[in-house]
Amino acid sequence: MKVWKLVSGIISMVLFGLVAFQSCAAGVSNALEQNGESSGSAGIIVAFLMLAGGIVSVATRKAVGKGGNIALIVLFCLAALIGFTNYGSYSDLKIWSGWCVINAVLAVVDIVKNKK
């Protein structure tokens, strides 16, 4: 799981830039259309939670305790919850929320696998 934490952390940090850029574009689109959606703002929150999750994932990849995995579960589940409930016209947010669910599930798997 150490390799997966490193790889998923790096991917999450790289995806931060893409998700943030798309979210800004979606936010501008929502503002220009005056449709009352908040998918752009939700995307920014998801992007920052993905960045935080990626940093925690890389930083705790060699940790022995459960604290890092619990932090990953909280960060990625919160990002997925916000993303899935607010995607609106920014439909790519579903994809990024799915990535967050995958990371959260694998953190749970790591906790169960390393149970003593």
Short mmCIF file of C-alpha atoms in Angstrom, two decimals:
data_model
loop_
_atom_site.label_atom_id
_atom_site.label_comp_id
_atom_site.label_asym_id
_atom_site.label_seq_id
_atom_site.Cartn_x
_atom_site.Cartn_y
_atom_site.Cartn_z
CA MET A 1 0.00 0.00 0.00
CA LYS A 2 3.02 2.30 0.35
CA VAL A 3 3.38 2.52 -3.42
CA TRP A 4 -0.34 3.14 -3.88
CA LYS A 5 -0.29 5.95 -1.32
CA LEU A 6 2.64 7.58 -3.09
CA VAL A 7 1.10 7.24 -6.55
CA SER A 8 -2.41 8.30 -5.52
CA GLY A 9 -1.00 11.21 -3.55
CA ILE A 10 0.99 12.49 -6.51
CA ILE A 11 -1.97 12.00 -8.86
CA SER A 12 -4.28 13.83 -6.44
CA MET A 13 -1.85 16.74 -6.17
CA VAL A 14 -1.54 16.98 -9.95
CA LEU A 15 -5.32 16.72 -10.40
CA PHE A 16 -5.68 19.66 -8.01
CA GLY A 17 -4.51 22.01 -10.77
CA LEU A 18 -6.89 20.56 -13.35
CA VAL A 19 -9.89 20.48 -11.02
CA ALA A 20 -9.22 24.01 -9.77
CA PHE A 21 -8.95 25.33 -13.33
CA GLN A 22 -12.15 23.59 -14.42
CA SER A 23 -13.93 24.78 -11.29
CA CYS A 24 -12.98 28.38 -11.98
CA ALA A 25 -14.32 28.05 -15.50
CA ALA A 26 -17.53 26.44 -14.20
CA GLY A 27 -17.90 29.20 -11.62
CA VAL A 28 -17.54 31.89 -14.27
CA SER A 29 -20.06 30.05 -16.43
CA ASN A 30 -22.51 29.82 -13.53
CA ALA A 31 -22.09 33.52 -12.81
CA LEU A 32 -22.59 34.55 -16.44
CA GLU A 33 -25.64 32.33 -16.87
CA GLN A 34 -27.02 33.43 -13.48
CA ASN A 35 -28.42 29.94 -12.98
CA GLY A 36 -27.95 29.87 -9.21
CA GLU A 37 -25.71 26.79 -9.23
CA SER A 38 -22.71 26.43 -6.98
CA SER A 39 -20.85 23.70 -8.83
CA GLY A 40 -17.82 25.92 -9.45
CA SER A 41 -17.44 26.75 -5.77
CA ALA A 42 -17.96 23.10 -4.82
CA GLY A 43 -15.27 22.15 -7.32
CA ILE A 44 -12.77 24.51 -5.70
CA ILE A 45 -13.49 22.95 -2.30
CA VAL A 46 -13.09 19.45 -3.78
CA ALA A 47 -9.82 20.51 -5.41
CA PHE A 48 -8.34 21.77 -2.16
CA LEU A 49 -9.50 18.67 -0.28
CA MET A 50 -7.85 16.54 -2.98
CA LEU A 51 -4.64 18.54 -2.57
CA ALA A 52 -4.73 18.08 1.21
CA GLY A 53 -5.48 14.37 0.80
CA GLY A 54 -2.61 13.98 -1.65
CA ILE A 55 -0.19 15.67 0.73
CA VAL A 56 -1.36 13.52 3.65
CA SER A 57 -1.13 10.41 1.49
CA VAL A 58 2.46 11.08 0.50
CA ALA A 59 3.48 12.19 4.00
CA THR A 60 2.00 9.16 5.78
CA ARG A 61 2.83 6.42 3.30
CA LYS A 62 5.36 4.83 5.67
CA ALA A 63 3.45 5.49 8.88
CA VAL A 64 2.73 2.54 11.15
CA GLY A 65 -0.43 3.81 12.90
CA LYS A 66 -3.95 4.37 11.64
CA GLY A 67 -3.96 8.17 11.94
CA GLY A 68 -2.90 8.90 8.38
CA ASN A 69 -5.48 6.54 6.93
CA ILE A 70 -8.22 8.01 9.09
CA ALA A 71 -7.25 11.49 7.91
CA LEU A 72 -7.36 10.26 4.29
CA ILE A 73 -10.81 8.75 4.82
CA VAL A 74 -12.14 12.00 6.28
CA LEU A 75 -10.62 14.25 3.60
CA PHE A 76 -11.56 12.14 0.61
CA CYS A 77 -15.05 11.24 1.88
CA LEU A 78 -15.77 14.91 2.54
CA ALA A 79 -14.54 15.81 -0.95
CA ALA A 80 -16.68 13.06 -2.50
CA LEU A 81 -19.75 14.11 -0.53
CA ILE A 82 -19.39 17.75 -1.56
CA GLY A 83 -18.68 16.81 -5.17
CA PHE A 84 -21.55 14.36 -5.61
CA THR A 85 -24.11 16.64 -3.99
CA ASN A 86 -23.18 19.81 -5.90
CA TYR A 87 -22.00 18.84 -9.38
CA GLY A 88 -24.82 20.59 -11.35
CA SER A 89 -23.65 21.76 -14.77
CA TYR A 90 -20.03 20.91 -13.92
CA SER A 91 -20.46 17.21 -14.65
CA ASP A 92 -16.72 16.41 -14.46
CA LEU A 93 -17.03 16.90 -10.73
CA LYS A 94 -18.63 13.44 -10.61
CA ILE A 95 -15.41 11.95 -12.01
CA TRP A 96 -13.21 13.73 -9.47
CA SER A 97 -15.57 12.71 -6.67
CA GLY A 98 -15.29 9.12 -7.86
CA TRP A 99 -11.50 9.40 -7.61
CA CYS A 100 -11.94 10.58 -4.03
CA VAL A 101 -14.18 7.60 -3.24
CA ILE A 102 -11.55 5.22 -4.62
CA ASN A 103 -8.88 6.78 -2.40
CA ALA A 104 -11.11 6.65 0.68
CA VAL A 105 -12.00 2.99 0.08
CA LEU A 106 -8.35 2.04 -0.34
CA ALA A 107 -7.51 3.82 2.93
CA VAL A 108 -10.19 1.67 4.62
CA VAL A 109 -8.68 -1.42 2.97
CA ASP A 110 -5.26 -0.44 4.32
CA ILE A 111 -6.66 -0.12 7.85
CA VAL A 112 -8.35 -3.53 7.62
CA LYS A 113 -5.30 -5.15 6.03
CA ASN A 114 -2.91 -3.88 8.72
CA LYS A 115 -5.18 -4.79 11.62
CA LYS A 116 -3.18 -6.46 14.36
#
